[in-house]
Tab-separated table of C-alpha atoms and ligand atoms in Angstrom:
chain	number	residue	atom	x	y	z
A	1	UNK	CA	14.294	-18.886	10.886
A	2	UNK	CA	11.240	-17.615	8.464
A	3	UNK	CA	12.359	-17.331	4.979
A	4	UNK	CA	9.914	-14.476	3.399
A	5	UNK	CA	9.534	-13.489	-0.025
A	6	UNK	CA	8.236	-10.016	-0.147
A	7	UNK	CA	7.174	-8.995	-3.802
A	8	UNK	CA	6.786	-5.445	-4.550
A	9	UNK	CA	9.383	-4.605	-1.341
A	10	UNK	CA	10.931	-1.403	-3.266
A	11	UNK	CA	7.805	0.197	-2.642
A	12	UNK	CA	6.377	1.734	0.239
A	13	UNK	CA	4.327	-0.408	2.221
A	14	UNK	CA	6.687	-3.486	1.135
A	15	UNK	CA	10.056	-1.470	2.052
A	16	UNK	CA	8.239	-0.155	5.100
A	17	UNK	CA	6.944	-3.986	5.918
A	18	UNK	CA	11.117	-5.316	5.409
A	19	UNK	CA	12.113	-2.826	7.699
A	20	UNK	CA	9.650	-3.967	10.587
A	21	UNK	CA	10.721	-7.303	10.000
A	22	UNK	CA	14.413	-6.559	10.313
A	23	UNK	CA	13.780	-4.554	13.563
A	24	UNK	CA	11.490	-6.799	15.229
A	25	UNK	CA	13.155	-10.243	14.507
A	26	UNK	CA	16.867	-9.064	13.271
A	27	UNK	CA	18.665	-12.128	12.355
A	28	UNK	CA	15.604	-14.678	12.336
A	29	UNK	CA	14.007	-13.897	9.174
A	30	UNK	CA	15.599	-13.796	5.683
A	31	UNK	CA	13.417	-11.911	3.378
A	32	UNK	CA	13.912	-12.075	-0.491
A	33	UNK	CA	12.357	-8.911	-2.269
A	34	UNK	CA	11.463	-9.449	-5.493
A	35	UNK	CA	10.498	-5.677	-7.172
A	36	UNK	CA	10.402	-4.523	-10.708
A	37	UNK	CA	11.291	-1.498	-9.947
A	38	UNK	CA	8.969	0.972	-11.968
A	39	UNK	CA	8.584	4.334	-11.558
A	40	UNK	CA	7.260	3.735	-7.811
A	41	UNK	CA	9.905	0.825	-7.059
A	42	UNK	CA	12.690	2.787	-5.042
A	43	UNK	CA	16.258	1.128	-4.191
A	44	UNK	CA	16.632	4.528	-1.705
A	45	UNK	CA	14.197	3.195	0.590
A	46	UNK	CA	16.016	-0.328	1.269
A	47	UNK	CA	19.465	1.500	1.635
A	48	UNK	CA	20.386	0.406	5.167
A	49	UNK	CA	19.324	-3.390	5.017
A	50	UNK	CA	20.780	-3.785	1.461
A	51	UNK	CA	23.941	-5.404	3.265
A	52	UNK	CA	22.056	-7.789	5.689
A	53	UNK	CA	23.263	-11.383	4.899
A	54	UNK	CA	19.934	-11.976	5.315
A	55	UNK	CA	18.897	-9.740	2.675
A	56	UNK	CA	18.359	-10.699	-0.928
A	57	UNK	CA	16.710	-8.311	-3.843
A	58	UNK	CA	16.063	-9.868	-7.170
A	59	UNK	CA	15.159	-7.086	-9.675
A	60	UNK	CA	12.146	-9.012	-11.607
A	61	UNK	CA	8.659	-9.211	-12.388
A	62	UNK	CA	5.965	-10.975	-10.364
A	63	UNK	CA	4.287	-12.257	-13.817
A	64	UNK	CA	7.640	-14.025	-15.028
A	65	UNK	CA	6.696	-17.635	-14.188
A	66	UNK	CA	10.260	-18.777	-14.203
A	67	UNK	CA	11.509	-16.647	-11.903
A	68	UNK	CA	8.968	-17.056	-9.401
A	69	UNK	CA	9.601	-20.720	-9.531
A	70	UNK	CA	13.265	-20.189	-9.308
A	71	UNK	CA	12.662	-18.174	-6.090
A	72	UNK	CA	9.563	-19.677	-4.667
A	73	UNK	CA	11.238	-23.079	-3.199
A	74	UNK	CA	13.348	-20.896	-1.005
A	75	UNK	CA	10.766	-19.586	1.312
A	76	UNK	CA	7.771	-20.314	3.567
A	77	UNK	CA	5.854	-17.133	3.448
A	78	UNK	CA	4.962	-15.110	0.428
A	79	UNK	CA	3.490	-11.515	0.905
A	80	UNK	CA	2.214	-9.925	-2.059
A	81	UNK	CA	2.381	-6.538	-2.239
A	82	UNK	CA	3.702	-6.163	-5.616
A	83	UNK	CA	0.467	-4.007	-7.616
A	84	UNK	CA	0.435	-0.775	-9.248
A	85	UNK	CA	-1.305	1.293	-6.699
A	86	UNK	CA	-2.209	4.692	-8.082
A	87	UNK	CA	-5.957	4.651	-8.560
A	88	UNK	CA	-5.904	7.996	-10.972
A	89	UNK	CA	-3.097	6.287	-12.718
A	90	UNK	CA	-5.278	3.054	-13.912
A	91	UNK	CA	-7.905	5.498	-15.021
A	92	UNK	CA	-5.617	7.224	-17.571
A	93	UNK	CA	-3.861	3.595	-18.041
A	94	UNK	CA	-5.384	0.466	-16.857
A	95	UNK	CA	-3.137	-1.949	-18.484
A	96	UNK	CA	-0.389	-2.530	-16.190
A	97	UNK	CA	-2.773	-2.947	-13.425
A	98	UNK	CA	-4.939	-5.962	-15.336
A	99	UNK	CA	-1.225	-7.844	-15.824
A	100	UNK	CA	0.541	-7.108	-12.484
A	101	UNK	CA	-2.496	-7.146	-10.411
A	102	UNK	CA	-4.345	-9.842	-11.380
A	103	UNK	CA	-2.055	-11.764	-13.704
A	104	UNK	CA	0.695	-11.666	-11.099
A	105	UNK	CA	-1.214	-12.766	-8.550
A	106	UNK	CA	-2.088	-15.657	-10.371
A	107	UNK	CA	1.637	-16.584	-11.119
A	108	UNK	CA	2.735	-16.128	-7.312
A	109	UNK	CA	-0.198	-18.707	-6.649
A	110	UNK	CA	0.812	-21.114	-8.893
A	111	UNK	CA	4.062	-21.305	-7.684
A	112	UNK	CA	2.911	-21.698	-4.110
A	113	UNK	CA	0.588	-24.382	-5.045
A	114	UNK	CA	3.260	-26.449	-7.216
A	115	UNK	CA	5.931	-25.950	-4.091
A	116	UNK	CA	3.604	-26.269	-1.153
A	117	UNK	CA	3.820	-22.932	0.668
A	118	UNK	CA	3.458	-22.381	4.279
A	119	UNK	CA	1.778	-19.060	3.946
A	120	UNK	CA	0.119	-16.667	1.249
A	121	UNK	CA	-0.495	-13.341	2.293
A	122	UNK	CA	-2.310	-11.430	-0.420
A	123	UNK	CA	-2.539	-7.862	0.582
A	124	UNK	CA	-5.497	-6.629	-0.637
A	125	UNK	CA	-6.975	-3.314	-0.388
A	126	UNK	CA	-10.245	-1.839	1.451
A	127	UNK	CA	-11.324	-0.410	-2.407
A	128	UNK	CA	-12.100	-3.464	-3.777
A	129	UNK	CA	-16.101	-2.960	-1.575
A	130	UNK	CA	-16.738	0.452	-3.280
A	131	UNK	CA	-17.623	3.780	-1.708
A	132	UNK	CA	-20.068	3.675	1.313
A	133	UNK	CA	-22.272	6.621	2.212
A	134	UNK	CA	-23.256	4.765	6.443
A	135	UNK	CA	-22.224	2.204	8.185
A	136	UNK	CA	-19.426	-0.139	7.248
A	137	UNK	CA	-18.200	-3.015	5.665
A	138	UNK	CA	-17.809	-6.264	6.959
A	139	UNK	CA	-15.514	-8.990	5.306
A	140	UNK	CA	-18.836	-10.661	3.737
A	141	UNK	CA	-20.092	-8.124	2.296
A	142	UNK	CA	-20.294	-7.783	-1.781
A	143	UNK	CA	-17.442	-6.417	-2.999
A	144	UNK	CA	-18.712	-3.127	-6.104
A	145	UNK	CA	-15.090	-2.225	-6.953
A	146	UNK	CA	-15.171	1.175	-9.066
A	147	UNK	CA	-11.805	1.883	-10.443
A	148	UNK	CA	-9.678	-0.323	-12.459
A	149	UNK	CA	-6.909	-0.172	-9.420
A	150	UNK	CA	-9.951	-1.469	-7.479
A	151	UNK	CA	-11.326	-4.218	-9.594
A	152	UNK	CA	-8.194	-5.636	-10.494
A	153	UNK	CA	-7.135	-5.956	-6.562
A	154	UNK	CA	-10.297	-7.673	-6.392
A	155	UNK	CA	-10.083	-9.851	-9.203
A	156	UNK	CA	-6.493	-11.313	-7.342
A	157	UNK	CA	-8.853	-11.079	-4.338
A	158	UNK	CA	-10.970	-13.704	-5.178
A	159	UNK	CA	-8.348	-15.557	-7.263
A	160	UNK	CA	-6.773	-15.808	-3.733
A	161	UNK	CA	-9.411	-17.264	-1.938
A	162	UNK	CA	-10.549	-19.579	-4.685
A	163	UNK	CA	-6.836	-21.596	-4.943
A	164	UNK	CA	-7.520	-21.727	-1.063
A	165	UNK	CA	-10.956	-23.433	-1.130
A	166	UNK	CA	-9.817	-25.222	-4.343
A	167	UNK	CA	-6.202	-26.735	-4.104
A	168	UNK	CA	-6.101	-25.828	-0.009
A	169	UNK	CA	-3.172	-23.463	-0.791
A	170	UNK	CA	-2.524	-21.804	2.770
A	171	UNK	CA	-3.800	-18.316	1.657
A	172	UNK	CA	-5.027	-15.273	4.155
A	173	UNK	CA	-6.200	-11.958	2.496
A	174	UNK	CA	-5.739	-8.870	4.031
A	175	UNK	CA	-8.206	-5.793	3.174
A	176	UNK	CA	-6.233	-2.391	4.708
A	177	UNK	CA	-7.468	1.496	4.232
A	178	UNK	CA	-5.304	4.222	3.285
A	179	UNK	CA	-1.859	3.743	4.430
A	180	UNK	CA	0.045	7.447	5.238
A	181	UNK	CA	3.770	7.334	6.486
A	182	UNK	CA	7.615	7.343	5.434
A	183	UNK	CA	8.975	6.228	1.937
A	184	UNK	CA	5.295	7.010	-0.004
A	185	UNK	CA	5.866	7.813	-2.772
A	186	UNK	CA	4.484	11.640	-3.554
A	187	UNK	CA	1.858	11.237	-6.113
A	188	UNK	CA	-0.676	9.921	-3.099
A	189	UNK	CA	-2.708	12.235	-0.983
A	190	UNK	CA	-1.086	12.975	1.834
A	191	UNK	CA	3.078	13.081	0.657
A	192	UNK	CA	2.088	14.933	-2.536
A	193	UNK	CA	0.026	17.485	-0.441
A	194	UNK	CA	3.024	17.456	2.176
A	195	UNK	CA	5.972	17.935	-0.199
A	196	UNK	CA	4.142	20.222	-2.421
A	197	UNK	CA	3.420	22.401	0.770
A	198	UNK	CA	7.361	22.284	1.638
A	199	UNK	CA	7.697	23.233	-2.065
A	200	UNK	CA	4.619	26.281	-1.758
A	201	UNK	CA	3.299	24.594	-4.366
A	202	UNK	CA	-0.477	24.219	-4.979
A	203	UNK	CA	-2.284	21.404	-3.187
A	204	UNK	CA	-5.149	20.218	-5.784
A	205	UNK	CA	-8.102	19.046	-4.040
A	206	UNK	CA	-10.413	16.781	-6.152
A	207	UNK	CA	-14.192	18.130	-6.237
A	208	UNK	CA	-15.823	19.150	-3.143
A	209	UNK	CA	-12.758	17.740	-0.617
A	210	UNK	CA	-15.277	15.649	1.243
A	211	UNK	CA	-14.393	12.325	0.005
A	212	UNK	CA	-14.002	10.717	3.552
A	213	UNK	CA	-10.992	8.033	3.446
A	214	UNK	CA	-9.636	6.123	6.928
A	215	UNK	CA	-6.076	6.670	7.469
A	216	UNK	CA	-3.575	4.204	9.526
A	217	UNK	CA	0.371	4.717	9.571
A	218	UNK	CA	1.783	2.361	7.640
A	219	UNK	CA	3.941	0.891	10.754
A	220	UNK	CA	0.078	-0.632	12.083
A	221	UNK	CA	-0.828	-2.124	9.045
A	222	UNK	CA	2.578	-4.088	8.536
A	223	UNK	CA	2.129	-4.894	12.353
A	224	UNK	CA	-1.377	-6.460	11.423
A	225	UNK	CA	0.141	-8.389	8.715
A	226	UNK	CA	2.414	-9.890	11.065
A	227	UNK	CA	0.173	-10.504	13.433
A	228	UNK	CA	-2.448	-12.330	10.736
A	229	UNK	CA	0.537	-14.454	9.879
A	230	UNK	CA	0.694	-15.672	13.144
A	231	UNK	CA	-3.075	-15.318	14.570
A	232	UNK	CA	-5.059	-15.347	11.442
A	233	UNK	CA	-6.797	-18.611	9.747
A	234	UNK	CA	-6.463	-20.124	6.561
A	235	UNK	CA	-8.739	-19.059	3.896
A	236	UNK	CA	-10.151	-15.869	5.840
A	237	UNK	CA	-10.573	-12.492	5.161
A	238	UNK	CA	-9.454	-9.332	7.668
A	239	UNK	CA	-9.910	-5.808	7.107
A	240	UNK	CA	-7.052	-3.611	8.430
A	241	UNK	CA	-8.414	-0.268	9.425
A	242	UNK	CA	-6.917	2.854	11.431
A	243	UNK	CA	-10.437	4.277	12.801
A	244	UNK	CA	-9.384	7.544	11.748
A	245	UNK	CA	-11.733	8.388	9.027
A	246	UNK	CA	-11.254	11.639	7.322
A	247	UNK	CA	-12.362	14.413	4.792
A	248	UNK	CA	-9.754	15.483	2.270
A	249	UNK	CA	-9.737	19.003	2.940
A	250	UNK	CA	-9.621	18.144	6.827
A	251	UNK	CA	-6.539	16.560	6.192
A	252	UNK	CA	-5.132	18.935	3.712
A	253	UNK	CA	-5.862	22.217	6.228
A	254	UNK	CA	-4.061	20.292	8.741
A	255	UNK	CA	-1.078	19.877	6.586
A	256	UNK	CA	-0.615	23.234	5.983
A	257	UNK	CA	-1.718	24.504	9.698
A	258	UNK	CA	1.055	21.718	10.845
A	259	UNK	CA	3.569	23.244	8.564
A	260	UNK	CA	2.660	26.747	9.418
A	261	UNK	CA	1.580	27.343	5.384
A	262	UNK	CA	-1.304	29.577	4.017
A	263	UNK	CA	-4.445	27.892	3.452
A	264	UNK	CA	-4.051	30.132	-0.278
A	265	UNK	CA	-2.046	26.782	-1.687
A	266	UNK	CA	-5.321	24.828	-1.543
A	267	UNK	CA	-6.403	24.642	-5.170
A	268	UNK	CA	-9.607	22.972	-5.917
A	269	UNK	CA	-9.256	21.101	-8.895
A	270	UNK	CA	-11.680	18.740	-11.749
A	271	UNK	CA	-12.656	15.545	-9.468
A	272	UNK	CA	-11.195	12.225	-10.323
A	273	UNK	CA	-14.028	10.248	-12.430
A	274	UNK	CA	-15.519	7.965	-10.292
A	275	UNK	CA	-14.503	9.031	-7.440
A	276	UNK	CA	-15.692	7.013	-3.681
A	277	UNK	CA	-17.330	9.164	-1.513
A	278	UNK	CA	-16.147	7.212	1.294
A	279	UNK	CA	-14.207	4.159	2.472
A	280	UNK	CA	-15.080	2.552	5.752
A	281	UNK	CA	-14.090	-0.488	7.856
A	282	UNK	CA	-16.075	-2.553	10.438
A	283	UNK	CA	-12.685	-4.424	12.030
A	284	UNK	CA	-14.090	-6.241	14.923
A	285	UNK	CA	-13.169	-9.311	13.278
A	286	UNK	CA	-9.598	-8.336	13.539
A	287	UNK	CA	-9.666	-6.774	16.955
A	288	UNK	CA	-11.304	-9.629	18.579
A	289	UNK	CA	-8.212	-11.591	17.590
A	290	UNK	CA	-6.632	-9.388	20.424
A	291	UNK	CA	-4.814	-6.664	17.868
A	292	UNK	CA	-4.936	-2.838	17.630
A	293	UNK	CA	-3.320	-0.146	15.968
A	294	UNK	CA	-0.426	1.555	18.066
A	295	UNK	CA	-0.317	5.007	16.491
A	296	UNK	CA	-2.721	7.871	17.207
A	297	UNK	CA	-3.648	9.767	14.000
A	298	UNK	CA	-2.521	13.588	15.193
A	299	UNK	CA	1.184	11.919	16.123
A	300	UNK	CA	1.964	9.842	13.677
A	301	UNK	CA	0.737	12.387	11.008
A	302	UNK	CA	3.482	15.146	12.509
A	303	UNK	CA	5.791	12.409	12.815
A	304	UNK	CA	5.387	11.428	9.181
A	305	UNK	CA	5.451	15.426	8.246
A	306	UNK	CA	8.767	15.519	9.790
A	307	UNK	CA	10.631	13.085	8.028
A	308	UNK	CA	9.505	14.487	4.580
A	309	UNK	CA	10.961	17.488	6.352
A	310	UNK	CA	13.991	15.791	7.335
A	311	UNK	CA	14.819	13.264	3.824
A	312	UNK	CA	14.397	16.200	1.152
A	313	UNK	CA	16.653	14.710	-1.009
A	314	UNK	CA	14.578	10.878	-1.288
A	315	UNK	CA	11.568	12.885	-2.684
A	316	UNK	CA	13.298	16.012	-4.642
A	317	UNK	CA	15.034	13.040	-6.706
A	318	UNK	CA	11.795	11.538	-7.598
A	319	UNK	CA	9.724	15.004	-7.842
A	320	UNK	CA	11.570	14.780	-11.338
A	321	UNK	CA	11.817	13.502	-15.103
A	322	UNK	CA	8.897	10.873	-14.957
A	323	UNK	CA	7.084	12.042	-11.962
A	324	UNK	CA	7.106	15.830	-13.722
A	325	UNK	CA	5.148	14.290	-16.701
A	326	UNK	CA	2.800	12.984	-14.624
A	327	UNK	CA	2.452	15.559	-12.695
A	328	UNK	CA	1.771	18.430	-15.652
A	329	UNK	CA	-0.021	16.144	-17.580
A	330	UNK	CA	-2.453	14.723	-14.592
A	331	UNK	CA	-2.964	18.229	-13.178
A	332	UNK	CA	-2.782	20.189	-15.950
A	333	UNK	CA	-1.388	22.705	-13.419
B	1	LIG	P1	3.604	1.201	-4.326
B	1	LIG	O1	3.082	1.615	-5.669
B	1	LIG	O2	4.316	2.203	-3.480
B	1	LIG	O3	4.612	-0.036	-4.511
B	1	LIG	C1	4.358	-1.075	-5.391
B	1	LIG	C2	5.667	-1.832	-5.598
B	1	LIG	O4	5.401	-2.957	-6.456
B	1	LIG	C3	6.759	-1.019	-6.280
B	1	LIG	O5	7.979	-1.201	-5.612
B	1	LIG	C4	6.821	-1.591	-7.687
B	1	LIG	O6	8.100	-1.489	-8.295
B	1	LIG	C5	6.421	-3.027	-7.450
B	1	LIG	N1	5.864	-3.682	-8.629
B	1	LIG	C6	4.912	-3.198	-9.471
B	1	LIG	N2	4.677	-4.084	-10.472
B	1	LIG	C7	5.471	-5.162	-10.225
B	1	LIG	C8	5.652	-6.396	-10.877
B	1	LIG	N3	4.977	-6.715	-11.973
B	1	LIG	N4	6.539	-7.279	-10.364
B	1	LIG	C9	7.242	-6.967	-9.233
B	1	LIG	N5	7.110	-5.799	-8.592
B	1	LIG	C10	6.229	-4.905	-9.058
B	1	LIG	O7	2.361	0.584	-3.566
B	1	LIG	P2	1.997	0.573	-2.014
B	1	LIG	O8	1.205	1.774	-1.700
B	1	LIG	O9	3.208	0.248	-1.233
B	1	LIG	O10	0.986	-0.675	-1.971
B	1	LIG	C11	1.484	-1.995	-1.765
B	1	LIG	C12	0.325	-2.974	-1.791
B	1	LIG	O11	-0.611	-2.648	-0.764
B	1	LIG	C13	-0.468	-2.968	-3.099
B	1	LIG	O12	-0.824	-4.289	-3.379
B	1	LIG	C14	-1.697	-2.135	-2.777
B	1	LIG	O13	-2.782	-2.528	-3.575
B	1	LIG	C15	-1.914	-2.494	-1.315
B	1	LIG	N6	-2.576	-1.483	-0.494
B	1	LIG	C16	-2.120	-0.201	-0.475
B	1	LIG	C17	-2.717	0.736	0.369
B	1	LIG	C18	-2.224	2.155	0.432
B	1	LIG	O14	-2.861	2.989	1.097
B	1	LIG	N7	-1.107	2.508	-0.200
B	1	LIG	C19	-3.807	0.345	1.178
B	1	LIG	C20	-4.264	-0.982	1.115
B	1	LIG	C21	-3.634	-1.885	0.289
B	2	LIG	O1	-8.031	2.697	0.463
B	2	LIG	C1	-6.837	2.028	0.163
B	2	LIG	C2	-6.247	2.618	-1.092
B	2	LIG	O2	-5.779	3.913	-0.749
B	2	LIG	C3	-5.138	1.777	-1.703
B	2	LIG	O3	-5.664	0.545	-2.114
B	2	LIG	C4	-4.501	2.502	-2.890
B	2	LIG	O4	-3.389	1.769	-3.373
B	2	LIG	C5	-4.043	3.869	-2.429
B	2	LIG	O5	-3.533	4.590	-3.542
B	2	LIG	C6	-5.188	4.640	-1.794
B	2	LIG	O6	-6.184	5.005	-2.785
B	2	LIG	P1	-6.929	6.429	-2.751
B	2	LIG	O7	-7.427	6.723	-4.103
B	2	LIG	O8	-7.870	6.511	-1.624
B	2	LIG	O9	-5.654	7.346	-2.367
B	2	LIG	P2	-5.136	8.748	-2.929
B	2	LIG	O10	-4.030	9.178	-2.032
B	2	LIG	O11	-4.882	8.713	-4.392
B	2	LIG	O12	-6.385	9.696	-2.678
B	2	LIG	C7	-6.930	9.872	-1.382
B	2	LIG	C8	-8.092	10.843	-1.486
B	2	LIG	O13	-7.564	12.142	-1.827
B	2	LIG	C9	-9.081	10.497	-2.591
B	2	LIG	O14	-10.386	10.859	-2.168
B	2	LIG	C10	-8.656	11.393	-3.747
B	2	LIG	C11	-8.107	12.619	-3.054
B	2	LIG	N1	-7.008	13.333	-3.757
B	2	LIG	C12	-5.918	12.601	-4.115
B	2	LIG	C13	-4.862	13.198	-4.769
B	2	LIG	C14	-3.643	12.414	-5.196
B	2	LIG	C15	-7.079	14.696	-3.985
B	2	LIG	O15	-8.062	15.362	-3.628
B	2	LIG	N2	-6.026	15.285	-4.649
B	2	LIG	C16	-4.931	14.604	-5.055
B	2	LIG	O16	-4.011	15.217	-5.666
């Protein structure tokens, strides 16, 4: 039995990365979630595990020492996805990012090293290199983060790898692109554009819409995580990519052609300051290790269309209050 804790678990990736768990080993993992539930923490999206016996979520911060060390000596494997997330968001505000982020980080390490952890996964994002115009990056390459969100994820980055080469804590850092699927919450790309489209609201494209992201469902990149847990080695770097690398407006006309909307809801709006140009992965470090994403991009894009179609309710509650301020305020729509 593999006792995980999984910080930042209300969100989506993390609630996304319990379920997988649950259905691929049922009864022989016990995951702990420890989330602080802010405005992107959701409760909704653990709903059908939150009975499991071996299910336990603790309501807390990542940067409260104590609790860490109150929770740490129960597991072997810690996977850190506990961040803010929203890039535009540490423009406006970097704060919370600097303390969760990077502070955080360091508190979840310090508790590993103290109590001897089997495994620290420290997910890591695919920002944290900067915008490239050809080619792509490699795990050695420099890392030019551009946005708070960005330099913050690296700054826990390196912390990461630096507790590995100094105190030999067990750590493996994982580097993914943009994740798309169920339980995002709707202020990203792709389930803002698709529940504003089920809404016929206006879909505001940043600049020219050719910033080129690569997109993998969210169900590959928690299968690479488990799959680095058991294939990857200590102190090493992998980049998590899809291969499906995209223009913004490509992806937004396909939204609205898969949803049978007019392409008159595409409103081009002030670009975000700073913006990448593009994000791209070399993965062959990865994929020699014998792994590969499952899901094509057309499928798993309907598939993830559908259930905003089908769970109106999980996003109309959150399309609300605090995520309306945003919202009006960000936009200015
Ligand atoms: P998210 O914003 O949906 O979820 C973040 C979760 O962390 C929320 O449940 C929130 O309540 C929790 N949290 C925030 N601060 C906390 C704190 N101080 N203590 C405990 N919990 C806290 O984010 P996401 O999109 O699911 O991303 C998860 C992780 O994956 C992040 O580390 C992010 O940097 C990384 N990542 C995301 C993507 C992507 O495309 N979304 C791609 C690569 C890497
Ligand atoms: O690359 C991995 C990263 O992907 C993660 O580390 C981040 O946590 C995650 O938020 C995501 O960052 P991006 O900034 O790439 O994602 P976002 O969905 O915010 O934007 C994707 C692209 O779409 C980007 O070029 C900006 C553009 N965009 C976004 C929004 C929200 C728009 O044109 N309009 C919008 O309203």
């Amino acid at each position: 039995m593999i006792r995980y804790l999984v910080t930042g678990g209300a969100g989506f990736i993390g609630s996304n990365y319990i379920h997988y768990l649950f259905d691929k080993y049922d009864n022989n993992v016990h995951v702990i979630n420890l989330d602080k539930l802010t405005y992107a923490g959701n409760p909704d999206n653990l709903k059908d595990v939150e009975n499991r016996p071996n299910y336990q979520f603790v309501k807390g911060d990542i940067c409260d020492a104590a609790l860490v060390d109150e929770l740490v000596p129960r597991v072997d494997i810690i996977v850190n996805f506990a961040a803010e997330s929203h890039v535009d968001r540490s423009i406006g505000d970097p704060d919370a990012f600097i303390k969760t982020d990077i502070y955080g980080a360091f508190v979840l390490l310090e508790s590993a090293r103290k109590h001897k952890i089997k495994k620290f996964i420290q997910i890591s994002t695919d920002e944290v290199y900067g915008s490239i115009l050809d080619g792509s990056f490699k795990e050695t390459d420099t890392l030019e983060p551009s946005s708070p969100y960005s330099a913050s994820k690296a700054g826990a980055d390196r912390l990461a790898f630096s507790y590995y080469v100094t105190y030999k804590t067990p750590v493996i850092i994982t580097r993914c692109s943009n994740n798309f699927g169920m339980f995002q919450y709707p202020e990203k790309l792709i389930s803002l554009f698709v529940t504003n489209a089920l809404e016929n609201k206006q879909l505001p494209v940043y600049g020219d819409g050719k910033n080129i992201r690569d997109w993998i469902f969210v169900l590959d990149h928690c299968d690479a995580i488990d799959f680095l847990i058991t294939n990857g080695t200590l102190g090493q770097v992998y980049n998590i990519g899809g291969g499906n690398e995209k223009t913004n407006i490509d992806i937004t006309r396909l939204i609205l052609q898969k949803l049978d909307k007019p392409a008159s809801l595409i409103t081009w709006v002030t670009d975000r300051p700073g913006h990448d140009r593009r994000y791209s992965l070399d993965t062959n470090k990865l994929t020699a290790l014998g792994w590969k994403p499952q899901y094509d991009f057309d499928s798993a894009l309907t598939k993830t269309i559908n259930w905003y179609k089908d769970n109106t309710l999980w996003w109309s509650k959150i399309k609300t209050g605090e995520f309306l301020d945003y919202y009006k305020k960000h936009y200015k729509l």
